[in-house]
PDB file of C-alpha atoms in Angstrom:
ATOM      1  CA  MET A   8       0.153  -0.183   0.290  1.00 58.00           C
ATOM      2  CA  SER A   9       1.640   3.241  -0.870  1.00 71.00           C
ATOM      3  CA  PRO A  10       2.119   6.082   2.033  1.00 76.00           C
ATOM      4  CA  SER A  11      -0.528   7.996   0.523  1.00 77.00           C
ATOM      5  CA  ALA A  12      -3.307   5.284   0.734  1.00 74.00           C
ATOM      6  CA  PHE A  13      -1.936   4.636   3.864  1.00 73.00           C
ATOM      7  CA  ALA A  14      -2.601   8.080   5.122  1.00 79.00           C
ATOM      8  CA  LEU A  15      -5.877   8.235   3.758  1.00 80.00           C
ATOM      9  CA  VAL A  16      -7.294   5.226   5.742  1.00 77.00           C
ATOM     10  CA  ILE A  17      -5.522   6.236   8.857  1.00 78.00           C
ATOM     11  CA  LEU A  18      -7.413   9.748   8.611  1.00 85.00           C
ATOM     12  CA  ALA A  19     -10.421   7.989   7.616  1.00 83.00           C
ATOM     13  CA  GLY A  20     -10.186   5.684  10.757  1.00 79.00           C
ATOM     14  CA  LEU A  21      -9.995   8.928  12.991  1.00 82.00           C
ATOM     15  CA  ILE A  22     -13.087  10.084  11.260  1.00 87.00           C
ATOM     16  CA  HIS A  23     -14.824   6.830  11.607  1.00 82.00           C
ATOM     17  CA  ALA A  24     -14.497   6.503  15.212  1.00 81.00           C
ATOM     18  CA  CYS A  25     -15.283   9.854  16.180  1.00 85.00           C
ATOM     19  CA  TRP A  26     -18.793   9.820  14.375  1.00 84.00           C
ATOM     20  CA  ASN A  27     -19.079   6.442  15.945  1.00 82.00           C
ATOM     21  CA  ILE A  28     -18.979   7.905  19.104  1.00 85.00           C
ATOM     22  CA  ALA A  29     -21.441  10.517  18.173  1.00 86.00           C
ATOM     23  CA  ALA A  30     -23.771   8.279  17.129  1.00 86.00           C
ATOM     24  CA  LYS A  31     -23.417   6.031  20.500  1.00 84.00           C
ATOM     25  CA  LYS A  32     -23.862   9.213  22.287  1.00 85.00           C
ATOM     26  CA  ALA A  33     -27.047   9.860  20.630  1.00 87.00           C
ATOM     27  CA  LYS A  34     -28.911   7.032  21.540  1.00 84.00           C
ATOM     28  CA  GLY A  35     -30.959   6.682  18.411  1.00 84.00           C
ATOM     29  CA  ASP A  36     -32.327   4.009  16.324  1.00 87.00           C
ATOM     30  CA  ALA A  37     -33.697   3.505  12.704  1.00 90.00           C
ATOM     31  CA  ARG A  38     -35.231   7.223  12.927  1.00 93.00           C
ATOM     32  CA  PHE A  39     -31.658   8.795  13.655  1.00 93.00           C
ATOM     33  CA  ALA A  40     -30.420   6.549  10.609  1.00 92.00           C
ATOM     34  CA  PHE A  41     -32.983   9.159   8.892  1.00 95.00           C
ATOM     35  CA  PHE A  42     -31.883  11.880  10.413  1.00 95.00           C
ATOM     36  CA  THR A  43     -28.413  11.561   9.824  1.00 95.00           C
ATOM     37  CA  SER A  44     -29.118  10.119   5.641  1.00 94.00           C
ATOM     38  CA  VAL A  45     -31.030  13.637   5.375  1.00 95.00           C
ATOM     39  CA  CYS A  46     -28.514  15.714   6.918  1.00 96.00           C
ATOM     40  CA  MET A  47     -26.106  13.915   4.365  1.00 95.00           C
ATOM     41  CA  MET A  48     -28.080  14.572   1.465  1.00 94.00           C
ATOM     42  CA  VAL A  49     -28.263  18.264   2.044  1.00 95.00           C
ATOM     43  CA  VAL A  50     -24.936  19.104   3.378  1.00 95.00           C
ATOM     44  CA  TRP A  51     -22.901  17.496   0.458  1.00 94.00           C
ATOM     45  CA  ALA A  52     -25.470  18.289  -2.108  1.00 95.00           C
ATOM     46  CA  PRO A  53     -23.753  20.637  -3.842  1.00 95.00           C
ATOM     47  CA  VAL A  54     -20.712  18.029  -3.985  1.00 93.00           C
ATOM     48  CA  GLY A  55     -22.850  15.460  -5.316  1.00 92.00           C
ATOM     49  CA  TRP A  56     -24.021  17.792  -7.864  1.00 94.00           C
ATOM     50  CA  TRP A  57     -20.754  18.944  -8.990  1.00 94.00           C
ATOM     51  CA  ALA A  58     -19.568  15.046  -9.188  1.00 91.00           C
ATOM     52  CA  GLY A  59     -22.448  13.811 -10.751  1.00 91.00           C
ATOM     53  CA  ARG A  60     -24.096  16.310 -12.976  1.00 91.00           C
ATOM     54  CA  ASP A  61     -22.288  14.904 -16.260  1.00 91.00           C
ATOM     55  CA  VAL A  62     -21.848  11.378 -15.140  1.00 92.00           C
ATOM     56  CA  VAL A  63     -24.961   9.847 -13.482  1.00 93.00           C
ATOM     57  CA  PRO A  64     -27.246  10.239 -16.678  1.00 92.00           C
ATOM     58  CA  GLY A  65     -24.959   7.705 -18.298  1.00 92.00           C
ATOM     59  CA  TRP A  66     -25.190   5.571 -15.675  1.00 94.00           C
ATOM     60  CA  GLY A  67     -26.728   2.169 -16.908  1.00 93.00           C
ATOM     61  CA  VAL A  68     -28.997  -0.880 -15.169  1.00 95.00           C
ATOM     62  CA  ALA A  69     -25.816  -2.217 -13.538  1.00 95.00           C
ATOM     63  CA  ALA A  70     -24.076   0.869 -11.870  1.00 95.00           C
ATOM     64  CA  TRP A  71     -27.742   1.701 -10.275  1.00 95.00           C
ATOM     65  CA  ALA A  72     -28.210  -1.772  -9.315  1.00 96.00           C
ATOM     66  CA  VAL A  73     -24.960  -1.728  -7.281  1.00 95.00           C
ATOM     67  CA  VAL A  74     -25.617   1.741  -5.889  1.00 94.00           C
ATOM     68  CA  ALA A  75     -29.173   0.593  -4.748  1.00 95.00           C
ATOM     69  CA  ALA A  76     -27.732  -3.019  -3.214  1.00 96.00           C
ATOM     70  CA  SER A  77     -24.943  -0.496  -1.178  1.00 94.00           C
ATOM     71  CA  GLY A  78     -27.498   1.778   0.054  1.00 94.00           C
ATOM     72  CA  LEU A  79     -29.489  -1.129   1.439  1.00 95.00           C
ATOM     73  CA  LEU A  80     -26.432  -2.930   2.852  1.00 95.00           C
ATOM     74  CA  HIS A  81     -25.611   0.370   4.728  1.00 93.00           C
ATOM     75  CA  VAL A  82     -29.161   0.983   5.778  1.00 93.00           C
ATOM     76  CA  LEU A  83     -28.886  -2.698   7.593  1.00 93.00           C
ATOM     77  CA  TYR A  84     -25.524  -2.229   9.006  1.00 91.00           C
ATOM     78  CA  PHE A  85     -26.240   1.402  10.460  1.00 90.00           C
ATOM     79  CA  VAL A  86     -29.403   0.212  11.962  1.00 91.00           C
ATOM     80  CA  VAL A  87     -28.304  -2.422  13.520  1.00 93.00           C
ATOM     81  CA  LEU A  88     -25.001  -0.774  14.726  1.00 90.00           C
ATOM     82  CA  LEU A  89     -27.164   1.508  16.379  1.00 89.00           C
ATOM     83  CA  ARG A  90     -29.243  -1.097  18.006  1.00 91.00           C
ATOM     84  CA  GLY A  91     -26.075  -2.376  19.104  1.00 90.00           C
ATOM     85  CA  TYR A  92     -25.236   0.949  20.919  1.00 88.00           C
ATOM     86  CA  ARG A  93     -28.371   1.425  22.421  1.00 88.00           C
ATOM     87  CA  ARG A  94     -28.076  -2.075  24.180  1.00 88.00           C
ATOM     88  CA  ALA A  95     -24.304  -2.560  25.081  1.00 85.00           C
ATOM     89  CA  ASP A  96     -21.129  -0.726  25.071  1.00 80.00           C
ATOM     90  CA  LEU A  97     -18.989   1.085  22.098  1.00 77.00           C
ATOM     91  CA  THR A  98     -16.056  -0.686  23.392  1.00 72.00           C
ATOM     92  CA  VAL A  99     -17.565  -3.980  22.874  1.00 78.00           C
ATOM     93  CA  VAL A 100     -19.599  -3.499  19.836  1.00 83.00           C
ATOM     94  CA  TYR A 101     -17.393  -1.204  17.756  1.00 79.00           C
ATOM     95  CA  PRO A 102     -14.015  -3.832  18.030  1.00 76.00           C
ATOM     96  CA  VAL A 103     -15.920  -6.817  17.257  1.00 80.00           C
ATOM     97  CA  ALA A 104     -17.841  -5.285  14.669  1.00 82.00           C
ATOM     98  CA  ARG A 105     -14.800  -3.734  13.140  1.00 76.00           C
ATOM     99  CA  GLY A 106     -12.514  -6.798  13.442  1.00 73.00           C
ATOM    100  CA  SER A 107     -15.204  -9.340  12.414  1.00 76.00           C
ATOM    101  CA  GLY A 108     -15.547  -8.039   8.874  1.00 72.00           C
ATOM    102  CA  PRO A 109     -12.411  -8.996   7.344  1.00 67.00           C
ATOM    103  CA  LEU A 110     -12.820 -12.113   9.450  1.00 70.00           C
ATOM    104  CA  ILE A 111     -16.023 -13.271   7.813  1.00 74.00           C
ATOM    105  CA  SER A 112     -14.483 -12.256   4.382  1.00 66.00           C
ATOM    106  CA  SER A 113     -11.621 -14.599   4.895  1.00 63.00           C
ATOM    107  CA  ALA A 114     -13.598 -17.532   6.405  1.00 69.00           C
ATOM    108  CA  VAL A 115     -16.057 -17.087   3.294  1.00 67.00           C
ATOM    109  CA  ALA A 116     -12.949 -17.538   0.780  1.00 59.00           C
ATOM    110  CA  ILE A 117     -11.236 -19.891   2.701  1.00 63.00           C
ATOM    111  CA  VAL A 118     -14.728 -22.222   2.690  1.00 69.00           C
ATOM    112  CA  LEU A 119     -16.512 -21.251  -0.427  1.00 64.00           C
ATOM    113  CA  LEU A 120     -13.518 -19.969  -2.819  1.00 53.00           C
ATOM    114  CA  GLY A 121     -11.030 -22.412  -1.706  1.00 63.00           C
ATOM    115  CA  GLU A 122      -8.353 -20.247  -1.057  1.00 57.00           C
ATOM    116  CA  HIS A 123      -5.593 -21.423   1.066  1.00 68.00           C
ATOM    117  CA  LEU A 124      -4.370 -19.868   4.589  1.00 66.00           C
ATOM    118  CA  SER A 125      -0.915 -18.792   5.268  1.00 76.00           C
ATOM    119  CA  ALA A 126       0.727 -19.022   8.557  1.00 81.00           C
ATOM    120  CA  LEU A 127       0.570 -15.190   9.024  1.00 79.00           C
ATOM    121  CA  GLY A 128      -3.210 -15.458   8.251  1.00 71.00           C
ATOM    122  CA  ALA A 129      -3.711 -18.165  10.975  1.00 76.00           C
ATOM    123  CA  ALA A 130      -1.841 -16.022  13.252  1.00 80.00           C
ATOM    124  CA  GLY A 131      -4.098 -13.109  12.300  1.00 74.00           C
ATOM    125  CA  ILE A 132      -7.423 -15.226  12.754  1.00 71.00           C
ATOM    126  CA  LEU A 133      -5.316 -16.143  16.573  1.00 76.00           C
ATOM    127  CA  GLY A 134      -5.132 -12.441  17.115  1.00 77.00           C
ATOM    128  CA  VAL A 135      -8.780 -11.652  16.314  1.00 72.00           C
ATOM    129  CA  ALA A 136      -9.823 -14.424  18.524  1.00 69.00           C
ATOM    130  CA  VAL A 137      -7.566 -13.229  21.533  1.00 77.00           C
ATOM    131  CA  GLY A 138      -8.619  -9.527  21.190  1.00 74.00           C
ATOM    132  CA  VAL A 139     -12.333 -10.708  21.666  1.00 68.00           C
ATOM    133  CA  PHE A 140     -11.807 -12.601  24.530  1.00 69.00           C
ATOM    134  CA  LEU A 141     -10.190  -9.721  26.211  1.00 73.00           C
ATOM    135  CA  ILE A 142     -12.748  -7.343  24.815  1.00 66.00           C
ATOM    136  CA  ALA A 143     -15.240 -10.023  26.504  1.00 60.00           C
ATOM    137  CA  GLY A 144     -13.606  -9.916  29.762  1.00 62.00           C
ATOM    138  CA  GLY A 145     -10.896 -12.185  29.660  1.00 63.00           C
ATOM    139  CA  VAL A 146     -10.072 -14.505  32.592  1.00 60.00           C
ATOM    140  CA  GLY A 147     -12.770 -11.684  34.257  1.00 61.00           C
ATOM    141  CA  MET A 148     -15.602 -13.636  32.528  1.00 55.00           C
ATOM    142  CA  LEU A 149     -15.653 -15.883  35.638  1.00 53.00           C
ATOM    143  CA  ARG A 150     -16.921 -12.852  37.491  1.00 61.00           C
ATOM    144  CA  LEU A 151     -19.446 -12.542  34.945  1.00 57.00           C
ATOM    145  CA  ALA A 152     -21.188 -15.542  35.955  1.00 53.00           C
ATOM    146  CA  HIS A 153     -22.131 -13.716  39.732  1.00 65.00           C
ATOM    147  CA  ASP A 154     -23.797 -10.863  37.700  1.00 67.00           C
ATOM    148  CA  PRO A 155     -26.505 -11.687  35.184  1.00 74.00           C
ATOM    149  CA  GLN A 156     -27.096  -8.389  33.928  1.00 77.00           C
ATOM    150  CA  ARG A 157     -23.525  -7.571  33.078  1.00 74.00           C
ATOM    151  CA  ARG A 158     -23.203 -10.855  31.341  1.00 75.00           C
ATOM    152  CA  ALA A 159     -26.538 -10.466  29.274  1.00 80.00           C
ATOM    153  CA  ARG A 160     -24.847  -7.142  28.153  1.00 80.00           C
ATOM    154  CA  LEU A 161     -21.704  -8.600  26.915  1.00 79.00           C
ATOM    155  CA  HIS A 162     -23.415 -11.041  25.219  1.00 80.00           C
ATOM    156  CA  THR A 163     -25.642  -8.687  23.729  1.00 87.00           C
ATOM    157  CA  GLY A 164     -22.706  -6.228  22.862  1.00 85.00           C
ATOM    158  CA  LEU A 165     -21.306  -9.592  21.120  1.00 84.00           C
ATOM    159  CA  ARG A 166     -23.960 -10.239  19.082  1.00 89.00           C
ATOM    160  CA  TYR A 167     -24.638  -7.298  17.643  1.00 91.00           C
ATOM    161  CA  GLY A 168     -20.672  -6.471  17.023  1.00 88.00           C
ATOM    162  CA  LEU A 169     -20.821 -10.074  15.002  1.00 89.00           C
ATOM    163  CA  ALA A 170     -24.043  -8.913  13.125  1.00 92.00           C
ATOM    164  CA  THR A 171     -22.658  -5.749  12.275  1.00 91.00           C
ATOM    165  CA  GLY A 172     -19.608  -6.975  10.914  1.00 87.00           C
ATOM    166  CA  ALA A 173     -21.356  -9.224   8.200  1.00 90.00           C
ATOM    167  CA  PHE A 174     -22.705  -6.203   6.924  1.00 91.00           C
ATOM    168  CA  ILE A 175     -19.492  -4.677   6.980  1.00 86.00           C
ATOM    169  CA  ALA A 176     -17.862  -7.505   5.147  1.00 84.00           C
ATOM    170  CA  ALA A 177     -21.153  -7.480   2.646  1.00 88.00           C
ATOM    171  CA  TYR A 178     -20.529  -3.535   1.401  1.00 87.00           C
ATOM    172  CA  THR A 179     -17.032  -3.553   1.591  1.00 81.00           C
ATOM    173  CA  VAL A 180     -16.673  -5.964  -0.893  1.00 82.00           C
ATOM    174  CA  LEU A 181     -19.655  -4.736  -2.986  1.00 89.00           C
ATOM    175  CA  ASP A 182     -18.734  -0.958  -2.977  1.00 87.00           C
ATOM    176  CA  GLY A 183     -14.616  -2.262  -3.741  1.00 82.00           C
ATOM    177  CA  TYR A 184     -16.302  -3.821  -6.812  1.00 86.00           C
ATOM    178  CA  ALA A 185     -18.160  -0.418  -7.706  1.00 90.00           C
ATOM    179  CA  VAL A 186     -14.768   1.690  -7.562  1.00 87.00           C
ATOM    180  CA  LYS A 187     -12.245  -0.824  -8.253  1.00 83.00           C
ATOM    181  CA  VAL A 188     -14.018  -2.969 -11.171  1.00 85.00           C
ATOM    182  CA  MET A 189     -16.714  -0.525 -12.464  1.00 91.00           C
ATOM    183  CA  LEU A 190     -14.754   2.539 -11.934  1.00 89.00           C
ATOM    184  CA  LEU A 191     -17.706   4.427 -10.355  1.00 92.00           C
ATOM    185  CA  SER A 192     -16.740   7.644  -8.624  1.00 91.00           C
ATOM    186  CA  PRO A 193     -16.259   6.754  -4.844  1.00 89.00           C
ATOM    187  CA  ILE A 194     -18.255  10.011  -3.853  1.00 91.00           C
ATOM    188  CA  LEU A 195     -21.406   9.304  -6.469  1.00 93.00           C
ATOM    189  CA  VAL A 196     -21.287   5.529  -5.053  1.00 92.00           C
ATOM    190  CA  ASP A 197     -21.346   6.834  -1.431  1.00 91.00           C
ATOM    191  CA  TYR A 198     -23.691  10.070  -2.248  1.00 93.00           C
ATOM    192  CA  MET A 199     -26.285   8.236  -4.608  1.00 94.00           C
ATOM    193  CA  GLY A 200     -26.468   5.413  -2.032  1.00 93.00           C
ATOM    194  CA  ASN A 201     -27.757   7.599   0.447  1.00 93.00           C
ATOM    195  CA  PHE A 202     -30.875   8.587  -1.780  1.00 94.00           C
ATOM    196  CA  VAL A 203     -31.639   4.925  -1.126  1.00 93.00           C
ATOM    197  CA  ARG A 204     -31.002   5.270   2.570  1.00 93.00           C
ATOM    198  CA  VAL A 205     -33.413   8.046   2.472  1.00 95.00           C
ATOM    199  CA  VAL A 206     -36.217   6.459   0.687  1.00 95.00           C
ATOM    200  CA  LEU A 207     -36.009   3.369   2.933  1.00 94.00           C
ATOM    201  CA  LEU A 208     -35.782   4.867   6.257  1.00 94.00           C
ATOM    202  CA  ALA A 209     -38.785   7.609   5.426  1.00 95.00           C
ATOM    203  CA  PRO A 210     -41.708   5.310   6.107  1.00 94.00           C
ATOM    204  CA  VAL A 211     -40.317   4.408   9.560  1.00 91.00           C
ATOM    205  CA  ALA A 212     -39.652   8.098  10.505  1.00 92.00           C
ATOM    206  CA  LEU A 213     -43.134   8.997   9.172  1.00 91.00           C
ATOM    207  CA  HIS A 214     -45.028   6.653  10.941  1.00 89.00           C
ATOM    208  CA  ASP A 215     -45.389   8.949  14.237  1.00 91.00           C
ATOM    209  CA  ARG A 216     -44.322  12.097  12.753  1.00 92.00           C
ATOM    210  CA  PRO A 217     -44.760  13.841  16.379  1.00 93.00           C
ATOM    211  CA  ALA A 218     -42.427  11.197  17.758  1.00 93.00           C
ATOM    212  CA  THR A 219     -39.808  11.379  14.999  1.00 94.00           C
ATOM    213  CA  ALA A 220     -40.174  15.127  15.419  1.00 94.00           C
ATOM    214  CA  ALA A 221     -39.173  15.426  19.613  1.00 93.00           C
ATOM    215  CA  LEU A 222     -36.503  12.624  18.617  1.00 93.00           C
ATOM    216  CA  TRP A 223     -35.357  15.045  16.146  1.00 94.00           C
ATOM    217  CA  ARG A 224     -35.058  17.885  18.407  1.00 93.00           C
ATOM    218  CA  SER A 225     -33.041  16.092  20.999  1.00 92.00           C
ATOM    219  CA  GLN A 226     -30.541  14.423  18.171  1.00 93.00           C
ATOM    220  CA  TRP A 227     -30.148  16.818  15.429  1.00 94.00           C
ATOM    221  CA  LYS A 228     -26.943  18.140  16.770  1.00 94.00           C
ATOM    222  CA  TYR A 229     -25.411  14.393  16.580  1.00 94.00           C
ATOM    223  CA  ALA A 230     -27.198  13.660  13.327  1.00 94.00           C
ATOM    224  CA  LEU A 231     -25.929  16.880  11.439  1.00 95.00           C
ATOM    225  CA  LEU A 232     -22.099  15.821  12.869  1.00 94.00           C
ATOM    226  CA  VAL A 233     -22.717  12.191  11.980  1.00 93.00           C
ATOM    227  CA  GLY A 234     -24.167  13.377   8.234  1.00 93.00           C
ATOM    228  CA  THR A 235     -21.506  15.874   7.774  1.00 94.00           C
ATOM    229  CA  ILE A 236     -18.177  13.657   8.679  1.00 91.00           C
ATOM    230  CA  SER A 237     -19.120   9.997   7.827  1.00 89.00           C
ATOM    231  CA  PRO A 238     -19.234  10.171   4.300  1.00 89.00           C
ATOM    232  CA  VAL A 239     -15.677  11.766   4.402  1.00 89.00           C
ATOM    233  CA  SER A 240     -14.517   9.028   6.235  1.00 85.00           C
ATOM    234  CA  TYR A 241     -15.644   6.200   3.687  1.00 81.00           C
ATOM    235  CA  VAL A 242     -15.209   8.169   0.659  1.00 85.00           C
ATOM    236  CA  LEU A 243     -11.494   8.587   1.611  1.00 86.00           C
ATOM    237  CA  VAL A 244     -11.679   4.671   1.941  1.00 81.00           C
ATOM    238  CA  LEU A 245     -12.898   4.136  -1.496  1.00 81.00           C
ATOM    239  CA  TYR A 246     -10.278   6.553  -3.163  1.00 84.00           C
ATOM    240  CA  ALA A 247      -7.775   4.339  -0.975  1.00 82.00           C
ATOM    241  CA  MET A 248      -8.925   1.290  -2.574  1.00 74.00           C
ATOM    242  CA  GLN A 249      -8.880   2.524  -6.413  1.00 76.00           C
ATOM    243  CA  THR A 250      -4.784   2.431  -5.942  1.00 74.00           C
ATOM    244  CA  ALA A 251      -4.573  -0.150  -3.122  1.00 70.00           C
ATOM    245  CA  PRO A 252      -5.442  -3.741  -3.017  1.00 67.00           C
ATOM    246  CA  LEU A 253      -8.917  -4.494  -1.058  1.00 62.00           C
ATOM    247  CA  SER A 254      -7.051  -7.147   0.989  1.00 60.00           C
ATOM    248  CA  HIS A 255      -5.049  -4.358   2.128  1.00 63.00           C
ATOM    249  CA  VAL A 256      -7.364  -1.651   3.186  1.00 67.00           C
ATOM    250  CA  ALA A 257      -9.957  -3.508   5.042  1.00 63.00           C
ATOM    251  CA  PRO A 258      -7.599  -4.630   7.296  1.00 63.00           C
ATOM    252  CA  ALA A 259      -5.894  -1.282   7.595  1.00 64.00           C
ATOM    253  CA  ARG A 260      -9.355   0.336   8.488  1.00 66.00           C
ATOM    254  CA  GLU A 261      -9.163  -1.313  11.783  1.00 65.00           C
ATOM    255  CA  VAL A 262      -6.984   1.002  13.221  1.00 65.00           C
ATOM    256  CA  SER A 263     -10.660   3.232  13.952  1.00 68.00           C
ATOM    257  CA  MET A 264     -11.035   0.431  16.746  1.00 66.00           C
ATOM    258  CA  LEU A 265      -8.082   1.993  18.773  1.00 66.00           C
ATOM    259  CA  PHE A 266      -9.119   5.651  18.439  1.00 68.00           C
ATOM    260  CA  ALA A 267     -12.716   4.295  19.441  1.00 67.00           C
ATOM    261  CA  ALA A 268     -11.250   2.519  22.403  1.00 64.00           C
ATOM    262  CA  LEU A 269      -9.099   5.314  23.608  1.00 66.00           C
ATOM    263  CA  ILE A 270     -11.494   8.197  23.015  1.00 65.00           C
ATOM    264  CA  GLY A 271     -14.624   6.269  23.641  1.00 60.00           C
ATOM    265  CA  GLY A 272     -13.233   4.654  26.550  1.00 59.00           C
ATOM    266  CA  ARG A 273     -12.717   7.945  28.042  1.00 61.00           C
ATOM    267  CA  LEU A 274     -15.511  10.012  27.209  1.00 58.00           C
ATOM    268  CA  LEU A 275     -17.979   7.387  27.418  1.00 58.00           C
ATOM    269  CA  GLY A 276     -16.955   6.006  30.847  1.00 59.00           C
ATOM    270  CA  GLU A 277     -17.238   2.456  29.936  1.00 56.00           C
ATOM    271  CA  GLY A 278     -15.397  -0.308  32.203  1.00 57.00           C
ATOM    272  CA  ASP A 279     -12.567  -2.568  31.488  1.00 65.00           C
ATOM    273  CA  ARG A 280     -10.663   0.217  29.678  1.00 67.00           C
ATOM    274  CA  VAL A 281      -7.260  -0.780  29.639  1.00 74.00           C
ATOM    275  CA  GLN A 282      -8.363  -4.569  28.971  1.00 74.00           C
ATOM    276  CA  ARG A 283     -10.798  -3.585  25.808  1.00 69.00           C
ATOM    277  CA  LEU A 284      -8.129  -1.417  24.481  1.00 73.00           C
ATOM    278  CA  LEU A 285      -5.421  -4.136  24.782  1.00 79.00           C
ATOM    279  CA  GLY A 286      -8.370  -6.379  22.816  1.00 76.00           C
ATOM    280  CA  ALA A 287      -8.748  -3.884  20.205  1.00 72.00           C
ATOM    281  CA  LEU A 288      -4.649  -3.893  19.759  1.00 77.00           C
ATOM    282  CA  CYS A 289      -4.980  -7.617  19.147  1.00 80.00           C
ATOM    283  CA  ILE A 290      -7.877  -7.209  16.936  1.00 72.00           C
ATOM    284  CA  ALA A 291      -6.572  -4.707  14.964  1.00 73.00           C
ATOM    285  CA  ALA A 292      -2.975  -6.543  14.697  1.00 78.00           C
ATOM    286  CA  GLY A 293      -4.824  -9.896  13.507  1.00 76.00           C
ATOM    287  CA  VAL A 294      -7.206  -8.320  11.122  1.00 68.00           C
ATOM    288  CA  THR A 295      -3.585  -6.663   9.607  1.00 72.00           C
ATOM    289  CA  ALA A 296      -1.917  -9.935   9.353  1.00 75.00           C
ATOM    290  CA  LEU A 297      -5.078 -11.561   8.294  1.00 64.00           C
ATOM    291  CA  GLY A 298      -4.851  -9.304   5.276  1.00 62.00           C
ATOM    292  CA  TRP A 299      -1.541  -9.080   4.384  1.00 68.00           C
ATOM    293  CA  GLY A 300      -1.187 -13.140   4.898  1.00 60.00           C
TER     294      GLY A 300
END
């Protein structure tokens, strides 16, 4: 990976961790996902128009199908992620979600595509497993046997983290195909896919308008922040994918887990900060080894 592509991924990781912390603090549901999509649509409209005015009219069925599928996957990813944040700790859900995405992709490639796993790749899988074990409490998990509430919250975080990771793996492969093979603009893949998100989420938001209006008044600052900065992080990654192998970019993105563990643990006051940071380090090292191996 070139230094410029690596720099894009590192910057994207920092931005990604910051908007996830904002989303956690918002404590939102699918309606919050709708708010952020609308904010994104409005804030980035000039850029979307500039990038797409001469390109989008020439898109064929294949381009629109990929963008629509990408929008759907991103909706599912964001809704599941938000639900996990409402029910569990960010320092559990986020690292497991980010770490399991590349792990799931590699497992699918090995089982279904007949790809072989190198020693470095096997070490990477072990690193992810150790990291998840540490985030889950390590040997301290024995103490959770006497605290059913903490145990249930932890297990919920692990489940939502894995489900989110599956959607991350799916949209990463699809969007990588869009920008590397179909040569679609990274800006347009994200911006036009956002219209799909708005359409899919609108019925949920409009079902109970008074409740939605009340949520908007309490969450609009977080929605505006997420809608403004989240496209930056992902478009930077898509640009990196154009010049570097997807198998290298995807694992390198996991540096965001370190930022989330450091910043989120301090801001949100979630427990076991040091152990969860060590777990995030292990997962980041593991997925990097997996990508290079």
